[in-house]
């Protein structure tokens, strides 16, 4: 992907690739590589690519993006049926939908912002579907027929499923421009059918595929796996969903804003946003008098420079001149406020805001956020995860260009910790702290060197024994783990440090380490030891055996799992640990990968991509749910709602080591039936 090129609408890329002859389609990936390396110049709304000394390729930009196939023009002899136009569209960034392309707030309606945040102490209002005609006419609710997916939506879901299955079959190396265009076409069809969430996740798959094929350092296999899983889950569930469940699966292209009167807000912290999809900025979190979280964000297309500089830009609410950095420590009095269902503050023409006094983390109303027990906070975070759980991109809408669900704040943890040191992990060093008897690993929220997360983490590690009040974002893992976002100052508890915005200095640390603490039952001298010993070996469920195969299928395609290997040993190991369902799913995944039929002449027939994607999806969803329950067990929390279950009955936290699979006790595995009927056979 060439960031110098203007974004191109998904439908344009799909149209140009579909118009190519079979011979040119085979050469498309080579054309993409060639176009990506050619010089680019811009003259107003025209971007030119020098294909060779005599041929230029022009992209005509309208409203910041290329929105039609005719806007890409080539000067070669074969135009408009040449390869160059499709290659240029395939190498350019993907344009977001027109309804969410506005960068600034509209004078008459609230701007799109980071998702609104429900409070840890106040349950968020449930989303309600628009009333039907019969409801508005006064018909009783029991007489209403639940809304079901339309034929167009069912057809779009099938197209998404087939396109995503083809990508999974090929893997990242085989999913070239042609398969990407097919998925973009399916995404465009889904958006036209009223499925913005599925369309957004499909676009996220294409974005991750391009990053993988370009060897982009920001590429993460876990992100691609998550996006591909979400597309298949949505495609599987939408045709049979009804009512509110269908509304949630469809999503919305833009969150509505509702009037919320006057608000008195207190700055909590600010975090930078820098995504692999080309968005950057700052999101500032605030809390009102009852602890409800709201956000003010400034996120737009950009890179690391925008992520680091936007913190010193004025917030776009009312006439206030507060910057995001200042608002994170000050307060805001807002009249005529508008708030989206997820907590994002609107900035319409009728909103007025002035600066007000802030509050310390140790004073009301912010102190009540830390008064909630840790297990209850973790239960709330796990219960808030929707059916399609995705990563945070800092944007204001749930189903935008990436289709990524915005955070609503329920995954934030407010912890009082004592720093112990660091522990080495595969991804680098991780800060270790003690919190209510638990040993918690606090990792950097972002690894980009332009942001100070990693540097601040290293400095805090040298302040062993220091007691801090921190804000972190829960990371599902078999061990207590979270991403560190903000912390109280090591020498002045009355102030705080936004670890992605501010930079700590050696002078900010205590003059001498505080007295030693213990980790994993071992006495330590903080003056001489820096790295905390790793935890003692435990009887940990070998979930990684299934997760590794799920990731390998995404990276290498079906053929990687078809090779003979240690599958029988892995299945047996899962069963020995009581993970019989995981063993069944792993065996089914390998079996469908290796299953190929031949015609009467002995030639291999096309593989059954549907069955393989079905088996892979079962394993992927099971693994995600297993991680969720293991995380709850590690924190001593409930994996569901912290107070009640769907029947309204009181829940109790899950004691560590009492999670079960297929009726067998395991040291950390959940009692989850295999999804979609996969692997439901009894285990002897």
mmCIF file with all atom_site columns, N, CA, C and O in Angstrom, residues 419-422 431-432 442 453-466 468 470 484 486-490 497 499 504 506 508-510:
data_model
loop_
_atom_site.group_PDB
_atom_site.id
_atom_site.type_symbol
_atom_site.label_atom_id
_atom_site.label_alt_id
_atom_site.label_comp_id
_atom_site.label_asym_id
_atom_site.label_entity_id
_atom_site.label_seq_id
_atom_site.pdbx_PDB_ins_code
_atom_site.Cartn_x
_atom_site.Cartn_y
_atom_site.Cartn_z
_atom_site.occupancy
_atom_site.B_iso_or_equiv
_atom_site.pdbx_formal_charge
_atom_site.auth_seq_id
_atom_site.auth_comp_id
_atom_site.auth_asym_id
_atom_site.auth_atom_id
_atom_site.pdbx_PDB_model_num
ATOM 1   N N  . UNK A 1 419 ? 4.779  -1.355 42.319 1.00 0.00 ? 419 UNK A N  1
ATOM 2   C CA . UNK A 1 419 ? 5.688  -1.812 41.273 1.00 0.00 ? 419 UNK A CA 1
ATOM 3   C C  . UNK A 1 419 ? 6.698  -2.808 41.837 1.00 0.00 ? 419 UNK A C  1
ATOM 4   O O  . UNK A 1 419 ? 7.283  -2.590 42.905 1.00 0.00 ? 419 UNK A O  1
ATOM 5   N N  . UNK A 1 420 ? 6.907  -3.895 41.089 1.00 0.00 ? 420 UNK A N  1
ATOM 6   C CA . UNK A 1 420 ? 7.833  -4.944 41.512 1.00 0.00 ? 420 UNK A CA 1
ATOM 7   C C  . UNK A 1 420 ? 9.067  -5.029 40.629 1.00 0.00 ? 420 UNK A C  1
ATOM 8   O O  . UNK A 1 420 ? 10.102 -5.522 41.062 1.00 0.00 ? 420 UNK A O  1
ATOM 9   N N  . UNK A 1 421 ? 8.974  -4.611 39.391 1.00 0.00 ? 421 UNK A N  1
ATOM 10  C CA . UNK A 1 421 ? 10.093 -4.737 38.466 1.00 0.00 ? 421 UNK A CA 1
ATOM 11  C C  . UNK A 1 421 ? 9.600  -5.097 37.084 1.00 0.00 ? 421 UNK A C  1
ATOM 12  O O  . UNK A 1 421 ? 8.531  -4.653 36.669 1.00 0.00 ? 421 UNK A O  1
ATOM 13  N N  . UNK A 1 422 ? 10.350 -5.889 36.362 1.00 0.00 ? 422 UNK A N  1
ATOM 14  C CA . UNK A 1 422 ? 9.972  -6.278 35.004 1.00 0.00 ? 422 UNK A CA 1
ATOM 15  C C  . UNK A 1 422 ? 10.096 -7.780 34.846 1.00 0.00 ? 422 UNK A C  1
ATOM 16  O O  . UNK A 1 422 ? 10.785 -8.461 35.622 1.00 0.00 ? 422 UNK A O  1
ATOM 17  N N  . UNK A 1 431 ? 6.179  -4.604 32.626 1.00 0.00 ? 431 UNK A N  1
ATOM 18  C CA . UNK A 1 431 ? 6.199  -4.128 34.007 1.00 0.00 ? 431 UNK A CA 1
ATOM 19  C C  . UNK A 1 431 ? 5.334  -5.041 34.874 1.00 0.00 ? 431 UNK A C  1
ATOM 20  O O  . UNK A 1 431 ? 4.218  -5.397 34.503 1.00 0.00 ? 431 UNK A O  1
ATOM 21  N N  . UNK A 1 432 ? 5.856  -5.431 36.020 1.00 0.00 ? 432 UNK A N  1
ATOM 22  C CA . UNK A 1 432 ? 5.141  -6.313 36.939 1.00 0.00 ? 432 UNK A CA 1
ATOM 23  C C  . UNK A 1 432 ? 4.781  -5.523 38.188 1.00 0.00 ? 432 UNK A C  1
ATOM 24  O O  . UNK A 1 432 ? 5.601  -4.770 38.721 1.00 0.00 ? 432 UNK A O  1
ATOM 25  N N  . UNK A 1 442 ? 1.798  -5.331 33.364 1.00 0.00 ? 442 UNK A N  1
ATOM 26  C CA . UNK A 1 442 ? 1.363  -4.106 32.705 1.00 0.00 ? 442 UNK A CA 1
ATOM 27  C C  . UNK A 1 442 ? 2.258  -3.870 31.492 1.00 0.00 ? 442 UNK A C  1
ATOM 28  O O  . UNK A 1 442 ? 3.450  -3.603 31.626 1.00 0.00 ? 442 UNK A O  1
ATOM 29  N N  . UNK A 1 453 ? 5.269  5.380  25.191 1.00 0.00 ? 453 UNK A N  1
ATOM 30  C CA . UNK A 1 453 ? 4.795  4.298  26.049 1.00 0.00 ? 453 UNK A CA 1
ATOM 31  C C  . UNK A 1 453 ? 5.943  3.428  26.559 1.00 0.00 ? 453 UNK A C  1
ATOM 32  O O  . UNK A 1 453 ? 6.082  3.207  27.774 1.00 0.00 ? 453 UNK A O  1
ATOM 33  N N  . UNK A 1 454 ? 6.734  2.887  25.650 1.00 0.00 ? 454 UNK A N  1
ATOM 34  C CA . UNK A 1 454 ? 7.768  1.930  26.016 1.00 0.00 ? 454 UNK A CA 1
ATOM 35  C C  . UNK A 1 454 ? 8.842  2.585  26.881 1.00 0.00 ? 454 UNK A C  1
ATOM 36  O O  . UNK A 1 454 ? 9.308  2.007  27.870 1.00 0.00 ? 454 UNK A O  1
ATOM 37  N N  . UNK A 1 455 ? 9.241  3.799  26.536 1.00 0.00 ? 455 UNK A N  1
ATOM 38  C CA . UNK A 1 455 ? 10.271 4.500  27.316 1.00 0.00 ? 455 UNK A CA 1
ATOM 39  C C  . UNK A 1 455 ? 9.781  4.786  28.732 1.00 0.00 ? 455 UNK A C  1
ATOM 40  O O  . UNK A 1 455 ? 10.528 4.619  29.709 1.00 0.00 ? 455 UNK A O  1
ATOM 41  N N  . UNK A 1 456 ? 8.531  5.223  28.867 1.00 0.00 ? 456 UNK A N  1
ATOM 42  C CA . UNK A 1 456 ? 7.979  5.491  30.196 1.00 0.00 ? 456 UNK A CA 1
ATOM 43  C C  . UNK A 1 456 ? 7.888  4.216  31.025 1.00 0.00 ? 456 UNK A C  1
ATOM 44  O O  . UNK A 1 456 ? 8.094  4.230  32.238 1.00 0.00 ? 456 UNK A O  1
ATOM 45  N N  . UNK A 1 457 ? 7.570  3.101  30.368 1.00 0.00 ? 457 UNK A N  1
ATOM 46  C CA . UNK A 1 457 ? 7.475  1.829  31.081 1.00 0.00 ? 457 UNK A CA 1
ATOM 47  C C  . UNK A 1 457 ? 8.835  1.431  31.659 1.00 0.00 ? 457 UNK A C  1
ATOM 48  O O  . UNK A 1 457 ? 8.918  0.937  32.791 1.00 0.00 ? 457 UNK A O  1
ATOM 49  N N  . UNK A 1 458 ? 9.891  1.659  30.895 1.00 0.00 ? 458 UNK A N  1
ATOM 50  C CA . UNK A 1 458 ? 11.239 1.304  31.381 1.00 0.00 ? 458 UNK A CA 1
ATOM 51  C C  . UNK A 1 458 ? 11.622 2.156  32.598 1.00 0.00 ? 458 UNK A C  1
ATOM 52  O O  . UNK A 1 458 ? 12.218 1.658  33.551 1.00 0.00 ? 458 UNK A O  1
ATOM 53  N N  . UNK A 1 459 ? 11.260 3.432  32.564 1.00 0.00 ? 459 UNK A N  1
ATOM 54  C CA . UNK A 1 459 ? 11.586 4.296  33.700 1.00 0.00 ? 459 UNK A CA 1
ATOM 55  C C  . UNK A 1 459 ? 10.795 3.896  34.941 1.00 0.00 ? 459 UNK A C  1
ATOM 56  O O  . UNK A 1 459 ? 11.324 3.872  36.056 1.00 0.00 ? 459 UNK A O  1
ATOM 57  N N  . UNK A 1 460 ? 9.525  3.575  34.774 1.00 0.00 ? 460 UNK A N  1
ATOM 58  C CA . UNK A 1 460 ? 8.725  3.163  35.924 1.00 0.00 ? 460 UNK A CA 1
ATOM 59  C C  . UNK A 1 460 ? 9.265  1.874  36.525 1.00 0.00 ? 460 UNK A C  1
ATOM 60  O O  . UNK A 1 460 ? 9.163  1.650  37.741 1.00 0.00 ? 460 UNK A O  1
ATOM 61  N N  . UNK A 1 461 ? 9.842  1.011  35.696 1.00 0.00 ? 461 UNK A N  1
ATOM 62  C CA . UNK A 1 461 ? 10.374 -0.260 36.195 1.00 0.00 ? 461 UNK A CA 1
ATOM 63  C C  . UNK A 1 461 ? 11.517 -0.033 37.191 1.00 0.00 ? 461 UNK A C  1
ATOM 64  O O  . UNK A 1 461 ? 11.766 -0.883 38.057 1.00 0.00 ? 461 UNK A O  1
ATOM 65  N N  . UNK A 1 462 ? 12.196 1.097  37.067 1.00 0.00 ? 462 UNK A N  1
ATOM 66  C CA . UNK A 1 462 ? 13.300 1.377  37.991 1.00 0.00 ? 462 UNK A CA 1
ATOM 67  C C  . UNK A 1 462 ? 12.807 1.944  39.315 1.00 0.00 ? 462 UNK A C  1
ATOM 68  O O  . UNK A 1 462 ? 13.602 2.114  40.240 1.00 0.00 ? 462 UNK A O  1
ATOM 69  N N  . UNK A 1 463 ? 11.508 2.252  39.426 1.00 0.00 ? 463 UNK A N  1
ATOM 70  C CA . UNK A 1 463 ? 10.950 2.781  40.681 1.00 0.00 ? 463 UNK A CA 1
ATOM 71  C C  . UNK A 1 463 ? 10.297 1.662  41.463 1.00 0.00 ? 463 UNK A C  1
ATOM 72  O O  . UNK A 1 463 ? 9.143  1.749  41.884 1.00 0.00 ? 463 UNK A O  1
ATOM 73  N N  . UNK A 1 464 ? 11.033 0.574  41.673 1.00 0.00 ? 464 UNK A N  1
ATOM 74  C CA . UNK A 1 464 ? 10.466 -0.602 42.336 1.00 0.00 ? 464 UNK A CA 1
ATOM 75  C C  . UNK A 1 464 ? 10.030 -0.270 43.753 1.00 0.00 ? 464 UNK A C  1
ATOM 76  O O  . UNK A 1 464 ? 10.720 0.461  44.471 1.00 0.00 ? 464 UNK A O  1
ATOM 77  N N  . UNK A 1 465 ? 8.907  -0.825 44.148 1.00 0.00 ? 465 UNK A N  1
ATOM 78  C CA . UNK A 1 465 ? 8.371  -0.581 45.476 1.00 0.00 ? 465 UNK A CA 1
ATOM 79  C C  . UNK A 1 465 ? 7.473  0.633  45.548 1.00 0.00 ? 465 UNK A C  1
ATOM 80  O O  . UNK A 1 465 ? 6.844  0.878  46.583 1.00 0.00 ? 465 UNK A O  1
ATOM 81  N N  . UNK A 1 466 ? 7.385  1.432  44.472 1.00 0.00 ? 466 UNK A N  1
ATOM 82  C CA . UNK A 1 466 ? 6.547  2.627  44.469 1.00 0.00 ? 466 UNK A CA 1
ATOM 83  C C  . UNK A 1 466 ? 5.077  2.245  44.350 1.00 0.00 ? 466 UNK A C  1
ATOM 84  O O  . UNK A 1 466 ? 4.707  1.384  43.562 1.00 0.00 ? 466 UNK A O  1
ATOM 85  N N  . UNK A 1 468 ? 1.472  3.187  43.099 1.00 0.00 ? 468 UNK A N  1
ATOM 86  C CA . UNK A 1 468 ? 0.896  4.041  42.066 1.00 0.00 ? 468 UNK A CA 1
ATOM 87  C C  . UNK A 1 468 ? -0.582 3.744  41.895 1.00 0.00 ? 468 UNK A C  1
ATOM 88  O O  . UNK A 1 468 ? -1.042 2.617  42.137 1.00 0.00 ? 468 UNK A O  1
ATOM 89  N N  . UNK A 1 470 ? -3.169 3.623  38.791 1.00 0.00 ? 470 UNK A N  1
ATOM 90  C CA . UNK A 1 470 ? -3.010 3.552  37.343 1.00 0.00 ? 470 UNK A CA 1
ATOM 91  C C  . UNK A 1 470 ? -4.352 3.314  36.674 1.00 0.00 ? 470 UNK A C  1
ATOM 92  O O  . UNK A 1 470 ? -5.320 2.856  37.288 1.00 0.00 ? 470 UNK A O  1
ATOM 93  N N  . UNK A 1 484 ? -0.975 -0.510 30.007 1.00 0.00 ? 484 UNK A N  1
ATOM 94  C CA . UNK A 1 484 ? -0.866 0.656  30.882 1.00 0.00 ? 484 UNK A CA 1
ATOM 95  C C  . UNK A 1 484 ? -1.084 1.935  30.083 1.00 0.00 ? 484 UNK A C  1
ATOM 96  O O  . UNK A 1 484 ? -0.394 2.186  29.093 1.00 0.00 ? 484 UNK A O  1
ATOM 97  N N  . UNK A 1 486 ? -2.194 5.280  31.856 1.00 0.00 ? 486 UNK A N  1
ATOM 98  C CA . UNK A 1 486 ? -1.881 6.468  32.644 1.00 0.00 ? 486 UNK A CA 1
ATOM 99  C C  . UNK A 1 486 ? -1.550 6.030  34.059 1.00 0.00 ? 486 UNK A C  1
ATOM 100 O O  . UNK A 1 486 ? -1.953 4.946  34.504 1.00 0.00 ? 486 UNK A O  1
ATOM 101 N N  . UNK A 1 487 ? -0.818 6.888  34.789 1.00 0.00 ? 487 UNK A N  1
ATOM 102 C CA . UNK A 1 487 ? -0.422 6.554  36.158 1.00 0.00 ? 487 UNK A CA 1
ATOM 103 C C  . UNK A 1 487 ? -0.248 7.832  36.954 1.00 0.00 ? 487 UNK A C  1
ATOM 104 O O  . UNK A 1 487 ? 0.003  8.913  36.387 1.00 0.00 ? 487 UNK A O  1
ATOM 105 N N  . UNK A 1 488 ? -0.408 7.715  38.265 1.00 0.00 ? 488 UNK A N  1
ATOM 106 C CA . UNK A 1 488 ? -0.094 8.854  39.117 1.00 0.00 ? 488 UNK A CA 1
ATOM 107 C C  . UNK A 1 488 ? 1.412  9.098  39.098 1.00 0.00 ? 488 UNK A C  1
ATOM 108 O O  . UNK A 1 488 ? 2.202  8.188  38.816 1.00 0.00 ? 488 UNK A O  1
ATOM 109 N N  . UNK A 1 489 ? 1.808  10.319 39.374 1.00 0.00 ? 489 UNK A N  1
ATOM 110 C CA . UNK A 1 489 ? 3.227  10.664 39.320 1.00 0.00 ? 489 UNK A CA 1
ATOM 111 C C  . UNK A 1 489 ? 3.977  9.908  40.408 1.00 0.00 ? 489 UNK A C  1
ATOM 112 O O  . UNK A 1 489 ? 3.518  9.814  41.548 1.00 0.00 ? 489 UNK A O  1
ATOM 113 N N  . UNK A 1 490 ? 5.158  9.337  40.100 1.00 0.00 ? 490 UNK A N  1
ATOM 114 C CA . UNK A 1 490 ? 5.887  8.531  41.102 1.00 0.00 ? 490 UNK A CA 1
ATOM 115 C C  . UNK A 1 490 ? 6.246  9.290  42.365 1.00 0.00 ? 490 UNK A C  1
ATOM 116 O O  . UNK A 1 490 ? 6.330  8.681  43.435 1.00 0.00 ? 490 UNK A O  1
ATOM 117 N N  . UNK A 1 497 ? 0.363  11.156 35.035 1.00 0.00 ? 497 UNK A N  1
ATOM 118 C CA . UNK A 1 497 ? 1.142  11.131 33.801 1.00 0.00 ? 497 UNK A CA 1
ATOM 119 C C  . UNK A 1 497 ? 0.380  10.315 32.769 1.00 0.00 ? 497 UNK A C  1
ATOM 120 O O  . UNK A 1 497 ? 0.024  9.160  33.025 1.00 0.00 ? 497 UNK A O  1
ATOM 121 N N  . UNK A 1 499 ? 0.796  8.246  29.869 1.00 0.00 ? 499 UNK A N  1
ATOM 122 C CA . UNK A 1 499 ? 2.013  7.568  29.430 1.00 0.00 ? 499 UNK A CA 1
ATOM 123 C C  . UNK A 1 499 ? 2.187  7.538  27.923 1.00 0.00 ? 499 UNK A C  1
ATOM 124 O O  . UNK A 1 499 ? 3.275  7.233  27.444 1.00 0.00 ? 499 UNK A O  1
ATOM 125 N N  . UNK A 1 504 ? 8.244  10.823 30.898 1.00 0.00 ? 504 UNK A N  1
ATOM 126 C CA . UNK A 1 504 ? 8.880  10.865 32.208 1.00 0.00 ? 504 UNK A CA 1
ATOM 127 C C  . UNK A 1 504 ? 10.378 11.118 32.060 1.00 0.00 ? 504 UNK A C  1
ATOM 128 O O  . UNK A 1 504 ? 10.984 10.790 31.039 1.00 0.00 ? 504 UNK A O  1
ATOM 129 N N  . UNK A 1 506 ? 14.232 11.038 34.445 1.00 0.00 ? 506 UNK A N  1
ATOM 130 C CA . UNK A 1 506 ? 14.847 10.442 35.625 1.00 0.00 ? 506 UNK A CA 1
ATOM 131 C C  . UNK A 1 506 ? 14.545 11.267 36.874 1.00 0.00 ? 506 UNK A C  1
ATOM 132 O O  . UNK A 1 506 ? 14.382 10.735 37.977 1.00 0.00 ? 506 UNK A O  1
ATOM 133 N N  . UNK A 1 508 ? 11.898 12.622 37.652 1.00 0.00 ? 508 UNK A N  1
ATOM 134 C CA . UNK A 1 508 ? 10.542 12.367 38.133 1.00 0.00 ? 508 UNK A CA 1
ATOM 135 C C  . UNK A 1 508 ? 10.459 11.146 39.028 1.00 0.00 ? 508 UNK A C  1
ATOM 136 O O  . UNK A 1 508 ? 9.402  10.898 39.633 1.00 0.00 ? 508 UNK A O  1
ATOM 137 N N  . UNK A 1 509 ? 11.513 10.358 39.103 1.00 0.00 ? 509 UNK A N  1
ATOM 138 C CA . UNK A 1 509 ? 11.485 9.122  39.868 1.00 0.00 ? 509 UNK A CA 1
ATOM 139 C C  . UNK A 1 509 ? 11.968 9.367  41.289 1.00 0.00 ? 509 UNK A C  1
ATOM 140 O O  . UNK A 1 509 ? 12.690 10.338 41.562 1.00 0.00 ? 509 UNK A O  1
ATOM 141 N N  . UNK A 1 510 ? 11.600 8.501  42.239 1.00 0.00 ? 510 UNK A N  1
ATOM 142 C CA . UNK A 1 510 ? 12.090 8.645  43.617 1.00 0.00 ? 510 UNK A CA 1
ATOM 143 C C  . UNK A 1 510 ? 13.603 8.599  43.665 1.00 0.00 ? 510 UNK A C  1
ATOM 144 O O  . UNK A 1 510 ? 14.261 7.931  42.850 1.00 0.00 ? 510 UNK A O  1
#
